[in-house]
Coordinates of C-alpha atoms in Angstrom, one line a residue:
M1 CA 72.5 88.3 156.1
I2 CA 74.2 88.1 152.8
R3 CA 77.2 89.9 154.4
R4 CA 77.5 86.4 156.8
Q5 CA 77.0 84.7 153.3
L6 CA 79.6 87.2 152.3
T7 CA 82.0 85.9 154.9
R8 CA 81.7 82.5 155.2
A9 CA 82.8 82.5 151.4
G10 CA 85.4 84.6 151.7
I11 CA 87.0 82.3 154.6
G12 CA 86.6 79.1 152.9
L13 CA 88.0 81.3 149.5
A14 CA 91.5 82.1 152.7
L15 CA 91.2 77.9 153.2
L16 CA 91.1 76.9 150.1
S17 CA 94.3 80.0 149.4
A18 CA 96.5 78.1 152.3
A19 CA 95.4 74.2 151.3
T20 CA 99.2 71.9 151.1
A21 CA 100.0 69.5 148.3
D22 CA 103.0 67.4 148.8
Q23 CA 105.0 66.8 145.2
L24 CA 105.6 63.7 144.9
W25 CA 108.4 62.6 141.9
H26 CA 107.2 60.0 140.2
D27 CA 106.4 58.7 137.2
A28 CA 102.8 60.4 135.0
N29 CA 99.5 58.2 136.7
R30 CA 101.6 55.4 138.6
Y31 CA 100.4 56.8 142.7
D32 CA 97.3 58.2 144.2
A33 CA 97.5 61.4 146.2
H34 CA 98.2 59.1 149.2
G35 CA 101.3 58.5 147.1
N36 CA 99.5 54.0 147.5
E37 CA 100.1 52.7 143.8
C38 CA 97.2 52.5 141.0
V39 CA 94.8 49.4 141.3
Y40 CA 96.0 47.8 137.5
R41 CA 93.3 48.0 134.7
E42 CA 92.1 46.4 131.6
K43 CA 92.8 46.9 128.5
T44 CA 91.2 45.0 125.4
D45 CA 92.6 45.1 121.4
V46 CA 95.9 46.5 121.9
V47 CA 97.3 46.6 118.9
C48 CA 101.1 44.8 118.9
S49 CA 104.3 45.9 116.3
Q50 CA 104.9 43.9 113.7
V51 CA 108.7 40.9 113.7
C52 CA 111.3 41.3 112.0
V53 CA 113.6 38.9 110.7
A54 CA 116.1 38.8 108.0
K55 CA 115.8 35.4 106.9
L56 CA 111.1 34.6 107.7
S57 CA 112.7 31.0 108.6
S58 CA 113.6 33.0 111.9
C59 CA 110.0 34.1 112.1
P60 CA 108.6 32.4 115.8
P61 CA 106.2 28.8 114.1
S62 CA 103.2 30.7 115.2
L63 CA 105.2 33.7 112.6
R64 CA 105.6 32.1 109.8
P65 CA 104.0 32.2 106.8
S66 CA 102.6 29.9 104.7
C67 CA 101.5 31.7 101.3
P68 CA 98.3 29.9 98.5
D69 CA 100.4 28.4 95.3
G70 CA 101.2 30.4 93.0
Q71 CA 101.8 33.5 95.5
S72 CA 104.4 35.0 97.5
F73 CA 104.7 36.1 101.0
C74 CA 105.9 39.8 99.4
A75 CA 107.3 42.5 102.2
D76 CA 104.8 44.0 103.2
G77 CA 103.5 40.9 105.3
D78 CA 100.7 39.4 103.3
C79 CA 100.6 37.0 100.3
H80 CA 100.7 37.9 96.2
D81 CA 100.9 37.1 93.4
E82 CA 103.8 39.2 92.3
C83 CA 105.8 41.5 94.9
T84 CA 106.3 44.5 92.6
E85 CA 108.3 47.4 93.5
E86 CA 105.9 49.0 95.1
I87 CA 104.1 47.1 97.1
Q88 CA 107.9 45.7 98.4
A89 CA 108.6 50.0 99.2
Q90 CA 105.6 49.1 102.2
N91 CA 107.6 46.8 104.2
P92 CA 107.3 48.0 107.7
C93 CA 109.4 46.9 109.3
H94 CA 111.9 49.9 107.6
C95 CA 109.7 51.9 109.5
S96 CA 108.7 54.1 106.8
R97 CA 111.8 55.1 106.1
S98 CA 114.2 54.9 102.8
G99 CA 117.5 55.8 100.6
G100 CA 120.0 57.4 103.7
K101 CA 117.2 57.5 106.1
L102 CA 117.3 54.0 106.8
P103 CA 119.8 52.1 109.4
S104 CA 121.6 50.0 107.6
E105 CA 120.4 46.7 110.4
A106 CA 117.0 47.5 109.4
Q107 CA 118.0 46.8 105.1
D108 CA 117.4 42.8 105.2
L109 CA 114.4 43.0 107.5
I110 CA 111.4 41.8 107.0
P111 CA 108.5 41.2 108.0
C112 CA 106.9 37.7 109.8
L113 CA 102.7 37.8 110.3
A114 CA 101.4 40.3 112.2
I115 CA 100.5 39.4 116.1
P116 CA 96.8 39.4 116.2
N117 CA 95.1 42.4 119.2
V118 CA 95.8 41.2 122.5
T119 CA 94.3 41.7 125.2
I120 CA 96.2 43.1 129.2
Q121 CA 94.3 42.3 132.3
Q122 CA 97.1 43.8 134.2
F123 CA 98.4 47.5 132.1
H124 CA 100.6 50.2 134.2
T125 CA 100.3 53.0 132.3
W126 CA 103.6 53.6 133.4
D127 CA 105.2 50.5 131.9
S128 CA 103.4 50.3 128.8
Q129 CA 105.8 48.6 126.2
N130 CA 105.8 46.2 128.7
D131 CA 103.2 45.4 128.8
I132 CA 102.7 45.3 125.8
R133 CA 105.6 43.2 124.3
N134 CA 104.7 40.9 126.6
A135 CA 101.3 40.9 126.1
C136 CA 102.9 39.8 122.9
G137 CA 104.9 37.8 122.2
A138 CA 102.8 35.3 125.0
E139 CA 100.4 35.3 121.5
A140 CA 103.4 34.4 119.1
N141 CA 104.9 31.0 122.6
I142 CA 107.6 33.7 122.8
T143 CA 109.9 32.2 124.7
D144 CA 111.9 35.0 126.8
Q145 CA 111.0 37.6 124.3
S146 CA 113.5 39.7 126.8
K147 CA 116.4 38.4 125.7
T148 CA 115.7 37.1 121.4
V149 CA 113.6 39.8 120.4
G150 CA 115.3 43.3 120.5
V151 CA 113.7 46.8 119.5
W152 CA 114.0 49.0 116.2
G153 CA 116.8 51.4 116.5
K154 CA 117.6 49.7 120.2
S155 CA 119.4 46.3 119.6
W156 CA 119.7 45.1 116.4
L157 CA 120.3 41.2 115.3
G158 CA 123.0 40.0 116.5
D159 CA 123.9 37.0 119.3
D160 CA 121.5 36.1 121.3
I161 CA 118.5 38.6 119.7
A162 CA 117.1 36.5 116.4
A163 CA 114.3 38.8 115.6
V164 CA 113.1 42.8 116.3
W165 CA 110.3 44.3 117.5
A166 CA 109.3 47.0 114.4
E167 CA 108.3 49.9 116.8
C168 CA 109.8 52.3 114.7
P169 CA 110.4 55.9 117.0
A170 CA 108.6 59.0 115.1
A171 CA 109.8 60.6 111.7
P172 CA 111.8 62.8 111.9
T173 CA 110.4 66.5 111.6
P174 CA 110.0 67.3 108.1
N175 CA 111.8 70.2 107.1
Y176 CA 113.3 72.2 103.5
R177 CA 117.0 72.2 102.8
Y178 CA 116.5 75.8 101.3
T179 CA 118.1 74.2 97.7
E180 CA 114.2 73.2 96.2
S181 CA 113.3 75.4 93.5
Y182 CA 110.5 78.3 94.7
W183 CA 113.5 78.8 98.2
I184 CA 116.0 79.9 95.0
A185 CA 113.1 82.2 93.5
V186 CA 112.7 83.8 96.4
Y187 CA 116.3 84.5 97.6
A188 CA 117.0 85.7 93.8
V189 CA 114.1 88.0 93.5
N190 CA 114.6 89.5 96.3
G191 CA 117.8 90.1 96.5
A192 CA 118.0 90.9 93.7
L193 CA 115.7 93.6 94.2
A194 CA 117.6 94.5 97.8
L195 CA 120.6 94.7 95.4
Y196 CA 119.4 97.1 93.3
I197 CA 118.4 100.1 96.1
F198 CA 121.3 99.2 97.4
V199 CA 123.6 100.4 94.4
W200 CA 121.1 102.6 93.6
S201 CA 121.3 104.1 96.4
V202 CA 125.2 104.8 96.1
Y203 CA 124.4 106.3 92.9
K204 CA 122.0 108.6 94.3
G205 CA 124.0 109.6 97.3
F206 CA 126.9 111.0 95.3
A207 CA 125.1 112.3 92.2
E208 CA 123.5 114.3 94.3
Q209 CA 126.5 115.7 96.7
S210 CA 127.1 119.2 94.4
V211 CA 122.9 119.9 95.0
R212 CA 123.3 119.1 99.1
A213 CA 126.2 121.4 99.2
A214 CA 124.5 123.1 97.5
T215 CA 122.1 123.3 99.9
L216 CA 124.7 122.9 103.1
G217 CA 126.8 126.8 100.4
K218 CA 123.5 128.5 100.5
A219 CA 119.9 128.9 101.5
G220 CA 117.1 129.1 100.4
S221 CA 119.8 127.6 96.6
A222 CA 118.1 123.6 96.7
R223 CA 115.6 123.8 99.4
G224 CA 113.2 127.2 98.5
K225 CA 109.8 128.6 100.0
L226 CA 106.3 129.1 98.4
A227 CA 105.6 132.8 98.2
S228 CA 102.2 134.6 99.3
S229 CA 102.6 136.9 96.4
M230 CA 105.0 138.5 93.9
G231 CA 107.1 141.2 95.6
S232 CA 110.7 142.7 95.6
V233 CA 111.9 141.9 98.9
D234 CA 115.1 141.4 100.7
A235 CA 116.1 139.4 103.9
D236 CA 117.4 142.3 105.1
A237 CA 116.6 145.0 103.8
D238 CA 113.0 146.7 105.0
S239 CA 112.8 148.6 101.5
S240 CA 109.9 148.1 99.2
L241 CA 111.0 148.5 96.0
N242 CA 108.3 148.9 92.2
K243 CA 109.2 147.0 89.7
P244 CA 106.8 147.0 86.6
S245 CA 104.1 144.8 86.0
A246 CA 105.6 140.9 85.7
E247 CA 109.0 141.4 84.9
K248 CA 110.7 140.1 87.8
L249 CA 109.0 137.4 90.7
T250 CA 111.9 137.8 94.0
V251 CA 111.4 135.3 97.3
N252 CA 113.3 135.6 100.6
S253 CA 115.9 132.5 100.2
G254 CA 116.6 133.2 104.1
E255 CA 114.6 130.7 106.6
K256 CA 112.3 131.8 107.5
A257 CA 109.1 132.7 105.4
L258 CA 108.6 135.0 102.9
S259 CA 106.9 138.7 104.8
S260 CA 103.1 139.8 102.5
S261 CA 105.2 142.4 100.2
S262 CA 103.8 145.7 99.7
V263 CA 103.9 147.7 96.6
D264 CA 102.8 152.0 94.4
G265 CA 99.0 150.7 94.3
S266 CA 100.0 152.9 90.9
T267 CA 101.4 149.8 89.6
D268 CA 101.4 146.1 89.3
G269 CA 102.7 144.7 91.6
A270 CA 102.3 142.7 94.7
S271 CA 99.3 143.4 97.3
N272 CA 99.6 142.4 100.9
S273 CA 97.8 138.4 100.9
S274 CA 96.5 136.3 104.1
D275 CA 97.3 133.0 102.2
A276 CA 98.2 130.4 103.8
L277 CA 101.3 129.3 102.0
I278 CA 102.9 132.2 103.8
E279 CA 103.7 129.9 107.1
V280 CA 107.4 127.7 106.4
T281 CA 106.4 125.8 102.9
R282 CA 109.5 124.0 101.9
L283 CA 110.5 122.9 97.4
S284 CA 112.6 120.9 96.5
G285 CA 113.1 119.1 93.1
Y286 CA 113.5 115.8 91.6
R287 CA 114.6 114.4 88.2
N288 CA 113.4 111.8 86.6
H289 CA 116.5 108.6 85.5
V290 CA 115.9 105.9 83.8
L291 CA 117.5 103.8 86.5
G292 CA 115.4 105.1 89.1
T293 CA 112.1 104.7 86.8
I294 CA 113.8 101.2 87.0
G295 CA 114.3 100.4 90.5
A296 CA 110.3 102.7 90.9
W297 CA 108.8 99.4 88.6
F298 CA 111.0 96.7 90.8
V299 CA 109.7 97.6 93.6
G300 CA 105.7 97.1 92.1
V301 CA 106.5 93.5 90.2
V302 CA 108.2 92.3 93.3
Y303 CA 105.0 93.1 95.1
V304 CA 102.4 91.6 93.1
L305 CA 105.5 87.9 93.3
W306 CA 104.4 88.0 96.4
V307 CA 101.6 87.6 96.3
C308 CA 101.5 85.2 93.5
F309 CA 103.5 83.5 96.4
F310 CA 101.2 82.8 99.3
G311 CA 98.7 82.1 96.6
V312 CA 100.3 79.1 95.4
W313 CA 101.5 78.9 99.0
T314 CA 97.5 79.1 98.9
A315 CA 96.6 76.4 96.5
D316 CA 99.6 73.8 98.2
Y317 CA 97.3 74.6 100.8
Y318 CA 94.0 72.3 99.9
G319 CA 95.7 70.4 96.9
S320 CA 95.3 73.1 93.7
L321 CA 98.4 72.9 92.2
P322 CA 98.5 72.0 88.9
G323 CA 100.6 68.8 87.7
K324 CA 102.2 66.2 89.4
H325 CA 101.8 67.9 93.0
H326 CA 97.4 67.9 91.8
G327 CA 95.5 66.7 94.3
V328 CA 98.4 66.3 96.7
S329 CA 98.3 68.7 99.7
Y330 CA 100.7 69.9 101.7
S331 CA 103.2 69.5 99.1
L332 CA 106.1 72.0 99.1
A333 CA 105.8 71.7 102.5
Y334 CA 106.4 67.7 102.5
E335 CA 103.5 67.1 102.6
S336 CA 103.9 68.4 106.7
D337 CA 100.3 70.9 107.6
Y338 CA 103.1 72.3 110.1
L339 CA 105.7 73.2 108.4
L340 CA 103.7 75.0 106.0
L341 CA 101.2 77.0 108.4
A342 CA 104.6 77.9 110.0
T343 CA 105.8 79.2 106.6
F344 CA 103.5 80.5 105.8
L345 CA 102.7 82.6 108.7
V346 CA 106.1 83.3 108.9
M347 CA 106.0 85.1 105.2
W348 CA 103.2 87.0 106.4
G349 CA 105.2 88.8 108.6
I350 CA 107.0 89.5 106.5
W351 CA 104.6 91.1 103.8
F352 CA 102.6 92.1 106.4
V353 CA 106.4 94.5 107.8
M354 CA 106.8 94.7 104.4
T355 CA 103.0 96.6 102.9
I356 CA 102.9 98.4 106.1
S357 CA 106.4 100.2 105.5
L358 CA 105.5 100.3 101.8
Y359 CA 102.8 102.0 103.2
I360 CA 104.0 104.8 104.9
L361 CA 106.7 105.4 102.9
R362 CA 104.4 105.3 100.0
P363 CA 104.4 109.7 100.1
H364 CA 108.2 109.7 99.6
L365 CA 109.2 105.9 97.4
R366 CA 108.4 107.7 93.4
N367 CA 111.2 110.4 94.8
Y368 CA 112.8 108.6 96.7
F369 CA 114.0 106.9 93.1
R370 CA 114.4 110.5 91.3
L371 CA 117.5 112.5 91.2
L372 CA 117.5 115.9 94.0
T373 CA 118.2 119.1 92.2
L374 CA 117.5 122.1 92.7
P375 CA 113.4 123.3 92.2
A376 CA 114.5 125.1 89.1
K377 CA 115.6 122.9 87.8
G378 CA 113.6 120.3 88.3
E379 CA 111.4 118.3 85.8
Y380 CA 108.5 117.5 89.5
V381 CA 108.6 120.3 92.0
R382 CA 107.5 118.3 96.1
V383 CA 105.5 120.6 98.3
V384 CA 105.8 120.1 101.7
R385 CA 104.2 122.1 104.4
P386 CA 103.6 121.2 107.9
L387 CA 100.0 120.7 109.3
R388 CA 98.8 122.2 111.8
E389 CA 95.5 120.6 114.1
I390 CA 93.4 123.6 114.9
K391 CA 92.1 123.0 118.4
V392 CA 89.5 125.8 120.4
A393 CA 91.6 128.0 123.0
D394 CA 89.9 127.4 126.2
E395 CA 90.2 123.6 125.4
K396 CA 91.6 122.2 129.2
P397 CA 92.4 118.4 128.4
N398 CA 93.0 116.0 130.9
W399 CA 96.0 115.0 132.2
L400 CA 94.6 111.2 129.7
Q401 CA 93.7 113.4 127.1
H402 CA 97.2 115.5 127.1
H403 CA 99.5 112.3 127.1
I404 CA 97.9 110.9 124.2
N405 CA 97.7 114.3 122.2
V406 CA 101.9 114.5 122.1
F407 CA 101.4 110.6 121.8
T408 CA 100.1 110.9 118.9
E409 CA 102.2 113.8 117.0
W410 CA 105.2 112.3 118.3
L411 CA 103.5 108.8 116.5
Q412 CA 102.8 111.1 114.1
S413 CA 106.6 113.1 113.3
A414 CA 108.0 109.3 113.7
M415 CA 106.5 108.2 110.6
R416 CA 106.2 111.4 108.8
R417 CA 102.1 112.4 108.8
D418 CA 102.3 116.1 110.4
K419 CA 103.4 117.2 106.7
E420 CA 101.1 117.2 103.4
Y421 CA 103.8 116.5 100.9
T422 CA 102.4 117.3 97.4
T423 CA 104.9 116.1 94.3
C424 CA 104.3 118.7 90.9
P425 CA 104.8 117.9 87.9
V426 CA 106.8 121.5 85.7
E427 CA 105.2 122.5 82.6
R428 CA 106.4 124.7 80.6
T429 CA 103.8 128.8 79.7
S430 CA 103.8 129.5 75.9
E431 CA 106.6 131.8 76.3
G432 CA 108.5 129.0 77.7
R433 CA 108.8 130.0 81.4
F434 CA 109.0 127.2 83.8
Y435 CA 105.8 126.7 86.2
F436 CA 103.7 124.4 88.7
T437 CA 100.2 124.2 90.2
Y438 CA 99.7 123.2 93.7
Q439 CA 96.4 124.3 95.5
C440 CA 95.1 125.8 92.2
T441 CA 97.9 128.8 92.5
R442 CA 100.5 128.2 89.6
Y443 CA 104.0 129.0 90.8
V444 CA 105.6 130.5 87.9
L445 CA 109.6 129.9 88.1
D446 CA 111.7 133.9 88.6
E447 CA 115.2 133.1 86.1
Q448 CA 116.9 135.5 88.2
T449 CA 116.2 134.5 91.9
Q450 CA 116.0 130.9 90.1
Q451 CA 112.9 130.5 92.7
Y452 CA 109.0 129.2 92.4
A453 CA 106.9 131.8 93.3
P454 CA 102.5 133.5 92.7
Y455 CA 102.0 136.3 90.9
E456 CA 99.6 138.6 91.7
F457 CA 98.5 142.1 90.5
D458 CA 97.8 145.2 91.6
L459 CA 93.7 145.2 91.1
G460 CA 93.6 149.2 93.3
S461 CA 93.3 149.7 96.8
G462 CA 90.5 152.0 96.4
H463 CA 87.3 152.8 93.9
R464 CA 89.1 154.8 91.8
G465 CA 91.8 152.3 91.0
L466 CA 89.4 150.1 89.5
I467 CA 87.3 152.2 87.7
D468 CA 90.4 154.1 86.4
Q469 CA 90.9 150.4 84.2
A470 CA 87.2 150.0 83.4
G471 CA 87.9 150.0 80.6
G472 CA 89.9 146.2 80.3
L473 CA 92.8 145.2 79.9
S474 CA 94.9 144.5 76.3
S475 CA 95.5 141.6 74.4
T476 CA 98.9 142.0 75.1
E477 CA 98.2 142.7 78.6
A478 CA 95.8 140.1 79.0
S479 CA 97.2 137.3 77.4
Y480 CA 100.5 138.3 79.5
R481 CA 98.8 137.4 82.8
L482 CA 97.2 134.8 81.9
E483 CA 100.7 133.8 81.0
L484 CA 101.8 134.3 83.8
V485 CA 98.4 133.7 86.5
G486 CA 97.2 130.9 84.5
P487 CA 92.9 130.8 83.8
N488 CA 90.8 132.1 86.3
F489 CA 89.5 128.5 86.3
I490 CA 89.3 126.0 88.8
E491 CA 90.2 122.2 88.0
V492 CA 88.8 119.3 89.6
K493 CA 90.2 115.7 88.8
V494 CA 88.0 112.8 89.0
P495 CA 89.8 109.9 88.3
N496 CA 88.5 107.6 85.6
I497 CA 86.9 103.9 87.1
F498 CA 89.5 101.4 87.2
G499 CA 91.7 104.7 88.5
A500 CA 88.4 105.5 92.2
F501 CA 88.9 101.3 92.3
A502 CA 92.5 101.6 93.4
R503 CA 92.7 104.6 95.2
E504 CA 90.4 103.0 97.4
F505 CA 91.5 99.7 97.6
L506 CA 95.1 101.9 98.3
S507 CA 93.3 103.1 101.3
F508 CA 95.1 101.9 104.4
F509 CA 91.5 100.0 105.7
Y510 CA 91.1 97.6 102.6
I511 CA 95.3 96.8 102.9
Y512 CA 94.7 96.0 105.8
Q513 CA 91.0 93.6 105.5
I514 CA 93.0 91.6 102.4
M515 CA 96.5 90.8 103.7
M516 CA 93.3 89.6 106.9
L517 CA 91.8 88.0 104.0
W518 CA 95.4 85.1 103.2
V519 CA 94.8 84.2 107.2
F520 CA 90.9 82.9 106.5
Y521 CA 91.8 81.0 103.1
I522 CA 95.6 79.0 104.6
Y523 CA 93.5 77.8 107.8
A524 CA 90.6 76.7 105.5
Y525 CA 87.6 78.8 106.1
W526 CA 88.2 79.9 102.8
Q527 CA 83.9 79.9 102.6
V528 CA 84.4 82.4 105.5
A529 CA 87.4 83.7 103.2
L530 CA 84.6 83.8 99.9
V531 CA 81.7 85.7 102.0
D532 CA 84.7 87.9 103.4
T533 CA 85.5 88.8 99.7
G534 CA 83.0 89.3 98.2
V535 CA 81.1 91.8 101.3
I536 CA 85.1 93.7 100.8
L537 CA 84.4 93.7 96.9
L538 CA 80.8 95.2 97.1
S539 CA 81.0 97.3 99.7
A540 CA 83.8 99.3 98.0
T541 CA 81.8 99.6 94.4
I542 CA 79.1 101.6 96.5
K543 CA 82.0 103.0 97.9
V544 CA 83.3 104.8 94.8
V545 CA 80.4 104.6 92.6
L546 CA 78.6 107.1 95.3
R547 CA 82.4 109.0 95.6
L548 CA 82.3 109.3 91.1
Q549 CA 79.2 110.4 91.0
S550 CA 79.7 113.6 94.3
E551 CA 82.9 114.6 92.2
R552 CA 81.3 113.7 88.6
R553 CA 78.5 116.2 90.6
L554 CA 81.0 118.8 92.3
K555 CA 83.0 119.4 89.1
Q556 CA 80.0 120.5 87.1
M557 CA 79.4 123.5 90.0
A558 CA 83.3 124.3 90.0
E559 CA 83.4 124.0 86.2
Q560 CA 80.7 125.9 85.2
E561 CA 81.4 128.1 82.3
E562 CA 78.8 130.7 81.2
T563 CA 78.6 133.2 78.3
I564 CA 78.5 136.9 78.8
A565 CA 77.1 138.9 75.8

């Protein structure tokens, strides 16, 4: 039974899909489906256009104004005690146009009395204008109105035409001249930023030529490697040399990662290490420049100005701008809601692209406004370490998972998210040695090789070596090791409350939420936007408080100190 009903339904759908229709080229709503002309229908309370003339004496007798004593007939079509400029400006025969937008033929037109609303017994929707003119002309006793009354913008006064129907055409869509003060400000600010970045890029390219040439001429001279330990290693030799404790730091200057070095256990030196930093890790040196610092601040200021720009447009949407525009909605867009919303969408799209670009380039932005130099001469050292995903050996992804993984890896590489970028400030030890700290390890500059490497001290390969050091270290040796290795202390940095909120709101989730909120505010959903803003602020506050508490507890555990008697 069910199958039979489904079969019938399928046949019915097939018949419907097979139905044909004849297309008739005609005016809309003039003919029915069979090609017959539609029956006329009555239309009531139809508004008549104003009749405009050059002199009131030219008005049809039924439309000639007659004002009470002491009053005058003004250009707005009514009697007033005085025809002020404000009243005269409301002339319906000017069709809301003034200045250069008002045709010269319409400048001297004045209205007659208004024609009462009419009822049209046979109203043709396809020829509505002629029906309205005929009905209104009959109501005003205008004879042969099709020849004696023209139409505004099409046929003006002259010859047999003594009056004009004020059938005002649609007002032209308002648009910017793009010479308004706020657009000039947009051009000036963003143009200045673009010019500054261009000038800085040219200067940066010339200033870094020598460093880049050194990079090409001698591998590793400008882009160093992080070594796993101190030792004497040569890229072209297999022998290991014994060196006095902490006299020389040497790292591989080639393109491959430094191998673990072996040094005689009877002296202080490097030991075999399984440190994760033995993988290829690139170093780049950077130094500040006053022009670059100005450029970095310039980018931040311009971004803040963009946020203020959207705040101004949002206030204008609700008519909340101070000054002469207060209480007038869309004043910056010539009181056109369409133009304001279109402007907002275009500018919001530009802002969105700019925000996403800054988010992607954030790890590189500050160093872009620094000058590249040799790591040994830099005020900062940038460490670039590949991020490698840990995969289960027996894991065999299916076709879809494989292609998703390939696309994800490509996207991460394109966005330069497949590497970890850490910029470390270069500091000095008490003896004047340069070093930087990366992942709780101190990397010291070797003055001979001009490369950074961590320092390690051999504590012996067996029990005998440990027993030999049972007497401890001398003060000189302890100070020496403290300088090169640093204190046996794990520092956990916890930001203050302002830094914690900044870190939270600079994440992609909050950036996305804030950008979406602007759309709610500008589209008259400010109540919803306020609720969402409150939820976001409450959520962020809770997360910041909980995270700070956890980090402070971790700091107490990691930095715990005990006094040994």
